[in-house]
């Protein structure tokens, strides 16, 4: 069976990564969404094991020591990391695994999984980003300020991603993301076996 593709989706806080990714998974069969571990407190409406594994700093530290994470980073005072076992299992089952992670984690992934597809989601404008952040009402004014500061740093890494995708209309954005993954499946580097089979059949 063909191995799945690791797809990294990053983007500023408030750009709508979560919505885009959830819609992608709902709409198409071939995806699995990695659930991260974090030390940040659970927000209202969030579920342990579905949105995140909410863990203590000690438990997170232990995961690092046991090498149970394929990447981790500190984002606005809290640890976030991707558990290894689920990702490996899904990839070997041929699923395309989505990692919704920030830029430091994406850099680690690029080093250990050079074939990963990396996508950076951007808002149509900064004004729109600020209004989305305020309207979702999930963070305090102080937290929003910290996230906007963080966006300034993250913006400097946009150019390191393979794709920049504007999240203006969600429907469009989801379709485009799926098209990027479909195109990656057709890349020659991922189709050595197919090429080998044809060489054999052509007796060359
Ligand atoms: P939030 O607190 O808004 O849920 O997430 C904050 C940031 O952490 C977002 O940019 C999100 O993509 C990122 N993030 C979530 N899970 C992970 C993870 O496992 N690893 C890394 N490096 N970043 C993550």
PDB file of C-alpha atoms and ligand atoms in Angstrom:
ATOM      1  CA  UNK A   1       0.000   0.000   0.000  1.00  0.00           C
ATOM      2  CA  UNK A   2       1.167   3.551  -0.730  1.00  0.00           C
ATOM      3  CA  UNK A   3       2.346   5.520   2.283  1.00  0.00           C
ATOM      4  CA  UNK A   4       0.354   8.582   3.273  1.00  0.00           C
ATOM      5  CA  UNK A   5       1.674  12.123   3.055  1.00  0.00           C
ATOM      6  CA  UNK A   6       2.439  14.279   6.054  1.00  0.00           C
ATOM      7  CA  UNK A   7       0.771  17.666   5.559  1.00  0.00           C
ATOM      8  CA  UNK A   8       1.821  20.581   7.761  1.00  0.00           C
ATOM      9  CA  UNK A   9      -0.683  23.426   8.020  1.00  0.00           C
ATOM     10  CA  UNK A  10       0.514  26.570   9.792  1.00  0.00           C
ATOM     11  CA  UNK A  11      -0.759  30.123   9.890  1.00  0.00           C
ATOM     12  CA  UNK A  12      -1.329  33.043  12.222  1.00  0.00           C
ATOM     13  CA  UNK A  13      -3.597  32.599  15.170  1.00  0.00           C
ATOM     14  CA  UNK A  14      -7.131  33.461  14.066  1.00  0.00           C
ATOM     15  CA  UNK A  15      -6.599  32.729  10.379  1.00  0.00           C
ATOM     16  CA  UNK A  16      -9.002  29.789  10.552  1.00  0.00           C
ATOM     17  CA  UNK A  17      -6.615  26.812  10.401  1.00  0.00           C
ATOM     18  CA  UNK A  18      -8.846  24.726  12.652  1.00  0.00           C
ATOM     19  CA  UNK A  19     -11.965  25.367  10.578  1.00  0.00           C
ATOM     20  CA  UNK A  20     -10.222  24.671   7.271  1.00  0.00           C
ATOM     21  CA  UNK A  21      -8.654  21.465   8.513  1.00  0.00           C
ATOM     22  CA  UNK A  22     -11.854  20.156  10.133  1.00  0.00           C
ATOM     23  CA  UNK A  23     -13.783  20.839   6.924  1.00  0.00           C
ATOM     24  CA  UNK A  24     -11.105  19.070   4.862  1.00  0.00           C
ATOM     25  CA  UNK A  25     -11.391  15.981   7.007  1.00  0.00           C
ATOM     26  CA  UNK A  26     -15.167  16.035   6.922  1.00  0.00           C
ATOM     27  CA  UNK A  27     -15.288  16.369   3.187  1.00  0.00           C
ATOM     28  CA  UNK A  28     -12.663  13.874   2.047  1.00  0.00           C
ATOM     29  CA  UNK A  29     -11.901  10.325   3.176  1.00  0.00           C
ATOM     30  CA  UNK A  30      -8.192  10.064   2.999  1.00  0.00           C
ATOM     31  CA  UNK A  31      -7.171  12.284   5.889  1.00  0.00           C
ATOM     32  CA  UNK A  32      -6.335  11.768   9.543  1.00  0.00           C
ATOM     33  CA  UNK A  33      -5.924  14.710  11.900  1.00  0.00           C
ATOM     34  CA  UNK A  34      -3.175  14.482  14.478  1.00  0.00           C
ATOM     35  CA  UNK A  35      -4.274  15.503  17.981  1.00  0.00           C
ATOM     36  CA  UNK A  36      -1.486  17.392  19.749  1.00  0.00           C
ATOM     37  CA  UNK A  37      -0.493  17.355  23.376  1.00  0.00           C
ATOM     38  CA  UNK A  38      -0.382  20.723  25.113  1.00  0.00           C
ATOM     39  CA  UNK A  39       0.220  22.228  28.532  1.00  0.00           C
ATOM     40  CA  UNK A  40      -2.124  25.125  27.795  1.00  0.00           C
ATOM     41  CA  UNK A  41      -5.334  25.121  29.838  1.00  0.00           C
ATOM     42  CA  UNK A  42      -8.434  23.760  28.151  1.00  0.00           C
ATOM     43  CA  UNK A  43     -10.832  26.409  26.826  1.00  0.00           C
ATOM     44  CA  UNK A  44     -14.591  26.140  26.973  1.00  0.00           C
ATOM     45  CA  UNK A  45     -15.914  23.900  24.164  1.00  0.00           C
ATOM     46  CA  UNK A  46     -12.619  22.030  23.904  1.00  0.00           C
ATOM     47  CA  UNK A  47     -12.492  18.298  24.531  1.00  0.00           C
ATOM     48  CA  UNK A  48      -9.594  16.285  25.901  1.00  0.00           C
ATOM     49  CA  UNK A  49      -8.489  13.740  23.262  1.00  0.00           C
ATOM     50  CA  UNK A  50     -10.364  15.487  20.467  1.00  0.00           C
ATOM     51  CA  UNK A  51      -9.032  19.029  20.322  1.00  0.00           C
ATOM     52  CA  UNK A  52      -5.883  18.357  22.335  1.00  0.00           C
ATOM     53  CA  UNK A  53      -4.481  16.043  24.945  1.00  0.00           C
ATOM     54  CA  UNK A  54      -4.317  18.508  27.838  1.00  0.00           C
ATOM     55  CA  UNK A  55      -1.389  17.454  29.990  1.00  0.00           C
ATOM     56  CA  UNK A  56       0.738  18.786  32.850  1.00  0.00           C
ATOM     57  CA  UNK A  57       4.239  20.148  32.275  1.00  0.00           C
ATOM     58  CA  UNK A  58       5.641  17.035  33.962  1.00  0.00           C
ATOM     59  CA  UNK A  59       3.728  14.731  31.631  1.00  0.00           C
ATOM     60  CA  UNK A  60       4.851  16.776  28.633  1.00  0.00           C
ATOM     61  CA  UNK A  61       8.456  16.649  29.816  1.00  0.00           C
ATOM     62  CA  UNK A  62       8.178  12.887  30.110  1.00  0.00           C
ATOM     63  CA  UNK A  63       6.899  12.619  26.514  1.00  0.00           C
ATOM     64  CA  UNK A  64       9.938  14.602  25.377  1.00  0.00           C
ATOM     65  CA  UNK A  65      12.273  12.329  27.325  1.00  0.00           C
ATOM     66  CA  UNK A  66      10.617   9.180  25.985  1.00  0.00           C
ATOM     67  CA  UNK A  67      10.916  10.565  22.446  1.00  0.00           C
ATOM     68  CA  UNK A  68       7.177  10.137  22.058  1.00  0.00           C
ATOM     69  CA  UNK A  69       6.813  13.417  20.097  1.00  0.00           C
ATOM     70  CA  UNK A  70       7.902  13.996  16.487  1.00  0.00           C
ATOM     71  CA  UNK A  71       8.180  17.727  17.178  1.00  0.00           C
ATOM     72  CA  UNK A  72       7.348  20.194  19.917  1.00  0.00           C
ATOM     73  CA  UNK A  73       7.555  23.918  20.561  1.00  0.00           C
ATOM     74  CA  UNK A  74       6.740  26.615  23.064  1.00  0.00           C
ATOM     75  CA  UNK A  75       4.022  28.978  21.847  1.00  0.00           C
ATOM     76  CA  UNK A  76       2.979  31.963  23.990  1.00  0.00           C
ATOM     77  CA  UNK A  77       4.124  30.350  27.286  1.00  0.00           C
ATOM     78  CA  UNK A  78       2.817  26.822  26.667  1.00  0.00           C
ATOM     79  CA  UNK A  79       4.206  23.610  25.226  1.00  0.00           C
ATOM     80  CA  UNK A  80       2.609  21.998  22.172  1.00  0.00           C
ATOM     81  CA  UNK A  81       3.747  18.738  20.542  1.00  0.00           C
ATOM     82  CA  UNK A  82       2.764  16.020  18.075  1.00  0.00           C
ATOM     83  CA  UNK A  83       2.544  12.445  19.416  1.00  0.00           C
ATOM     84  CA  UNK A  84       4.602  10.095  17.266  1.00  0.00           C
ATOM     85  CA  UNK A  85       2.657   6.824  17.424  1.00  0.00           C
ATOM     86  CA  UNK A  86      -0.570   8.028  15.787  1.00  0.00           C
ATOM     87  CA  UNK A  87       1.239   9.770  12.936  1.00  0.00           C
ATOM     88  CA  UNK A  88       3.366   6.736  12.118  1.00  0.00           C
ATOM     89  CA  UNK A  89       0.420   4.379  12.269  1.00  0.00           C
ATOM     90  CA  UNK A  90      -1.786   6.509  10.013  1.00  0.00           C
ATOM     91  CA  UNK A  91       0.983   7.127   7.462  1.00  0.00           C
ATOM     92  CA  UNK A  92       1.666   3.415   7.210  1.00  0.00           C
ATOM     93  CA  UNK A  93      -2.057   2.817   6.665  1.00  0.00           C
ATOM     94  CA  UNK A  94      -1.878   5.180   3.696  1.00  0.00           C
ATOM     95  CA  UNK A  95      -3.702   8.095   5.320  1.00  0.00           C
ATOM     96  CA  UNK A  96      -2.609  11.664   4.687  1.00  0.00           C
ATOM     97  CA  UNK A  97      -1.909  13.070   8.127  1.00  0.00           C
ATOM     98  CA  UNK A  98      -2.619  16.714   8.892  1.00  0.00           C
ATOM     99  CA  UNK A  99      -0.484  18.490  11.474  1.00  0.00           C
ATOM    100  CA  UNK A 100      -1.903  21.841  12.466  1.00  0.00           C
ATOM    101  CA  UNK A 101       1.224  23.267  14.062  1.00  0.00           C
ATOM    102  CA  UNK A 102       3.198  26.496  14.379  1.00  0.00           C
ATOM    103  CA  UNK A 103       6.421  27.402  12.589  1.00  0.00           C
ATOM    104  CA  UNK A 104       9.085  26.016  14.962  1.00  0.00           C
ATOM    105  CA  UNK A 105       7.406  22.623  14.870  1.00  0.00           C
ATOM    106  CA  UNK A 106       7.079  22.838  11.084  1.00  0.00           C
ATOM    107  CA  UNK A 107      10.842  23.397  10.841  1.00  0.00           C
ATOM    108  CA  UNK A 108      11.530  20.293  12.903  1.00  0.00           C
ATOM    109  CA  UNK A 109       9.151  18.277  10.698  1.00  0.00           C
ATOM    110  CA  UNK A 110      10.866  19.468   7.536  1.00  0.00           C
ATOM    111  CA  UNK A 111      14.155  18.133   8.871  1.00  0.00           C
ATOM    112  CA  UNK A 112      12.868  14.719   9.920  1.00  0.00           C
ATOM    113  CA  UNK A 113      10.258  14.282   7.151  1.00  0.00           C
ATOM    114  CA  UNK A 114      11.711  16.041   4.093  1.00  0.00           C
ATOM    115  CA  UNK A 115       8.822  14.769   1.925  1.00  0.00           C
ATOM    116  CA  UNK A 116       6.205  16.542   4.052  1.00  0.00           C
ATOM    117  CA  UNK A 117       3.997  19.060   2.247  1.00  0.00           C
ATOM    118  CA  UNK A 118       4.004  22.433   4.021  1.00  0.00           C
ATOM    119  CA  UNK A 119       1.227  24.979   3.707  1.00  0.00           C
ATOM    120  CA  UNK A 120       0.983  28.397   5.345  1.00  0.00           C
ATOM    121  CA  UNK A 121      -2.527  29.850   5.610  1.00  0.00           C
ATOM    122  CA  UNK A 122      -2.840  33.619   5.424  1.00  0.00           C
ATOM    123  CA  UNK A 123      -5.777  35.976   5.939  1.00  0.00           C
ATOM    124  CA  UNK A 124      -6.984  38.251   3.116  1.00  0.00           C
ATOM    125  CA  UNK A 125      -5.722  41.191   5.211  1.00  0.00           C
ATOM    126  CA  UNK A 126      -4.368  41.942   8.683  1.00  0.00           C
ATOM    127  CA  UNK A 127      -7.512  43.919   9.448  1.00  0.00           C
ATOM    128  CA  UNK A 128      -9.582  40.808   8.728  1.00  0.00           C
ATOM    129  CA  UNK A 129      -7.285  38.714  10.939  1.00  0.00           C
ATOM    130  CA  UNK A 130      -7.718  41.082  13.886  1.00  0.00           C
ATOM    131  CA  UNK A 131     -11.472  41.088  13.510  1.00  0.00           C
ATOM    132  CA  UNK A 132     -11.587  37.248  13.358  1.00  0.00           C
ATOM    133  CA  UNK A 133      -9.426  37.015  16.498  1.00  0.00           C
ATOM    134  CA  UNK A 134     -11.641  39.436  18.401  1.00  0.00           C
ATOM    135  CA  UNK A 135     -14.917  37.984  17.178  1.00  0.00           C
ATOM    136  CA  UNK A 136     -14.199  34.398  18.145  1.00  0.00           C
ATOM    137  CA  UNK A 137     -13.963  35.633  21.713  1.00  0.00           C
ATOM    138  CA  UNK A 138     -11.743  32.771  22.811  1.00  0.00           C
ATOM    139  CA  UNK A 139      -8.776  34.751  24.107  1.00  0.00           C
ATOM    140  CA  UNK A 140      -8.468  37.723  26.427  1.00  0.00           C
ATOM    141  CA  UNK A 141      -7.315  41.081  25.009  1.00  0.00           C
ATOM    142  CA  UNK A 142      -3.881  40.400  26.492  1.00  0.00           C
ATOM    143  CA  UNK A 143      -3.686  36.955  24.887  1.00  0.00           C
ATOM    144  CA  UNK A 144      -4.723  38.414  21.533  1.00  0.00           C
ATOM    145  CA  UNK A 145      -1.958  40.978  21.801  1.00  0.00           C
ATOM    146  CA  UNK A 146       0.600  38.232  22.483  1.00  0.00           C
ATOM    147  CA  UNK A 147      -0.691  36.250  19.493  1.00  0.00           C
ATOM    148  CA  UNK A 148      -0.442  39.241  17.179  1.00  0.00           C
ATOM    149  CA  UNK A 149       3.141  39.800  18.353  1.00  0.00           C
ATOM    150  CA  UNK A 150       3.815  36.149  17.637  1.00  0.00           C
ATOM    151  CA  UNK A 151       2.313  36.524  14.140  1.00  0.00           C
ATOM    152  CA  UNK A 152       4.985  39.129  13.380  1.00  0.00           C
ATOM    153  CA  UNK A 153       7.698  36.563  14.097  1.00  0.00           C
ATOM    154  CA  UNK A 154       5.863  33.785  12.273  1.00  0.00           C
ATOM    155  CA  UNK A 155       5.456  35.974   9.173  1.00  0.00           C
ATOM    156  CA  UNK A 156       9.215  35.832   8.741  1.00  0.00           C
ATOM    157  CA  UNK A 157       8.990  32.066   8.145  1.00  0.00           C
ATOM    158  CA  UNK A 158       6.199  32.138   5.548  1.00  0.00           C
ATOM    159  CA  UNK A 159       8.705  31.901   2.721  1.00  0.00           C
ATOM    160  CA  UNK A 160      10.038  28.574   4.047  1.00  0.00           C
ATOM    161  CA  UNK A 161       6.731  26.839   3.300  1.00  0.00           C
ATOM    162  CA  UNK A 162       5.974  25.173  -0.041  1.00  0.00           C
ATOM    163  CA  UNK A 163       2.548  26.810  -0.370  1.00  0.00           C
ATOM    164  CA  UNK A 164       0.867  30.009   0.721  1.00  0.00           C
ATOM    165  CA  UNK A 165      -2.900  29.731   0.761  1.00  0.00           C
ATOM    166  CA  UNK A 166      -5.310  32.607   1.354  1.00  0.00           C
ATOM    167  CA  UNK A 167      -8.212  31.737   3.607  1.00  0.00           C
ATOM    168  CA  UNK A 168     -10.835  34.100   2.276  1.00  0.00           C
ATOM    169  CA  UNK A 169     -13.729  31.811   1.331  1.00  0.00           C
ATOM    170  CA  UNK A 170     -13.499  28.655   3.407  1.00  0.00           C
ATOM    171  CA  UNK A 171     -14.953  26.410   0.652  1.00  0.00           C
ATOM    172  CA  UNK A 172     -12.331  27.551  -1.836  1.00  0.00           C
ATOM    173  CA  UNK A 173      -9.542  27.239   0.647  1.00  0.00           C
ATOM    174  CA  UNK A 174     -10.476  23.636   1.519  1.00  0.00           C
ATOM    175  CA  UNK A 175     -10.665  22.679  -2.163  1.00  0.00           C
ATOM    176  CA  UNK A 176      -7.281  24.226  -2.840  1.00  0.00           C
ATOM    177  CA  UNK A 177      -5.687  22.473   0.113  1.00  0.00           C
ATOM    178  CA  UNK A 178      -7.052  19.151  -1.094  1.00  0.00           C
ATOM    179  CA  UNK A 179      -5.754  19.886  -4.606  1.00  0.00           C
ATOM    180  CA  UNK A 180      -2.271  20.538  -3.201  1.00  0.00           C
ATOM    181  CA  UNK A 181      -2.261  17.149  -1.458  1.00  0.00           C
ATOM    182  CA  UNK A 182      -3.619  15.424  -4.584  1.00  0.00           C
ATOM    183  CA  UNK A 183      -0.822  16.991  -6.631  1.00  0.00           C
ATOM    184  CA  UNK A 184       1.750  15.815  -4.079  1.00  0.00           C
ATOM    185  CA  UNK A 185       0.510  12.241  -4.529  1.00  0.00           C
ATOM    186  CA  UNK A 186       1.320  12.502  -8.220  1.00  0.00           C
ATOM    187  CA  UNK A 187       4.898  13.715  -7.656  1.00  0.00           C
ATOM    188  CA  UNK A 188       7.408  11.442  -9.356  1.00  0.00           C
ATOM    189  CA  UNK A 189       9.442  11.039  -6.139  1.00  0.00           C
ATOM    190  CA  UNK A 190       6.426   9.361  -4.529  1.00  0.00           C
ATOM    191  CA  UNK A 191       5.835   7.057  -7.478  1.00  0.00           C
ATOM    192  CA  UNK A 192       9.074   5.113  -7.790  1.00  0.00           C
ATOM    193  CA  UNK A 193       7.192   1.806  -7.681  1.00  0.00           C
ATOM    194  CA  UNK A 194       4.880   2.778 -10.501  1.00  0.00           C
ATOM    195  CA  UNK A 195       7.835   3.831 -12.609  1.00  0.00           C
ATOM    196  CA  UNK A 196       9.667   0.606 -11.824  1.00  0.00           C
ATOM    197  CA  UNK A 197       6.622  -1.440 -12.826  1.00  0.00           C
ATOM    198  CA  UNK A 198       6.428   0.360 -16.166  1.00  0.00           C
ATOM    199  CA  UNK A 199      10.158  -0.054 -16.777  1.00  0.00           C
ATOM    200  CA  UNK A 200       9.722  -3.775 -16.180  1.00  0.00           C
ATOM    201  CA  UNK A 201       6.688  -4.052 -18.430  1.00  0.00           C
ATOM    202  CA  UNK A 202       8.492  -2.113 -21.150  1.00  0.00           C
ATOM    203  CA  UNK A 203      11.521  -4.356 -20.586  1.00  0.00           C
ATOM    204  CA  UNK A 204      13.911  -1.434 -20.260  1.00  0.00           C
TER     205      UNK A 204
HETATM  206  P1  LIG B   1      -4.023  27.267  20.101  1.00  0.00           P
HETATM  207  O1  LIG B   1      -3.650  27.622  21.496  1.00  0.00           O
HETATM  208  O2  LIG B   1      -4.627  28.425  19.345  1.00  0.00           O
HETATM  209  O3  LIG B   1      -4.887  26.039  20.028  1.00  0.00           O
HETATM  210  O4  LIG B   1      -2.669  26.915  19.332  1.00  0.00           O
HETATM  211  C1  LIG B   1      -1.617  27.812  19.337  1.00  0.00           C
HETATM  212  C2  LIG B   1      -0.641  27.484  18.238  1.00  0.00           C
HETATM  213  O5  LIG B   1      -0.013  26.231  18.499  1.00  0.00           O
HETATM  214  C3  LIG B   1      -1.291  27.357  16.861  1.00  0.00           C
HETATM  215  O6  LIG B   1      -0.457  28.030  15.913  1.00  0.00           O
HETATM  216  C4  LIG B   1      -1.308  25.877  16.613  1.00  0.00           C
HETATM  217  O7  LIG B   1      -1.228  25.579  15.223  1.00  0.00           O
HETATM  218  C5  LIG B   1      -0.025  25.454  17.311  1.00  0.00           C
HETATM  219  N1  LIG B   1       0.013  24.044  17.656  1.00  0.00           N
HETATM  220  C6  LIG B   1      -1.019  23.229  17.986  1.00  0.00           C
HETATM  221  N2  LIG B   1      -0.583  21.981  18.199  1.00  0.00           N
HETATM  222  C7  LIG B   1       0.757  22.000  17.976  1.00  0.00           C
HETATM  223  C8  LIG B   1       1.781  21.002  18.023  1.00  0.00           C
HETATM  224  O8  LIG B   1       1.570  19.824  18.282  1.00  0.00           O
HETATM  225  N3  LIG B   1       3.043  21.415  17.751  1.00  0.00           N
HETATM  226  C9  LIG B   1       3.354  22.693  17.436  1.00  0.00           C
HETATM  227  N4  LIG B   1       4.620  22.972  17.165  1.00  0.00           N
HETATM  228  N5  LIG B   1       2.406  23.658  17.382  1.00  0.00           N
HETATM  229  C10 LIG B   1       1.130  23.313  17.644  1.00  0.00           C
END
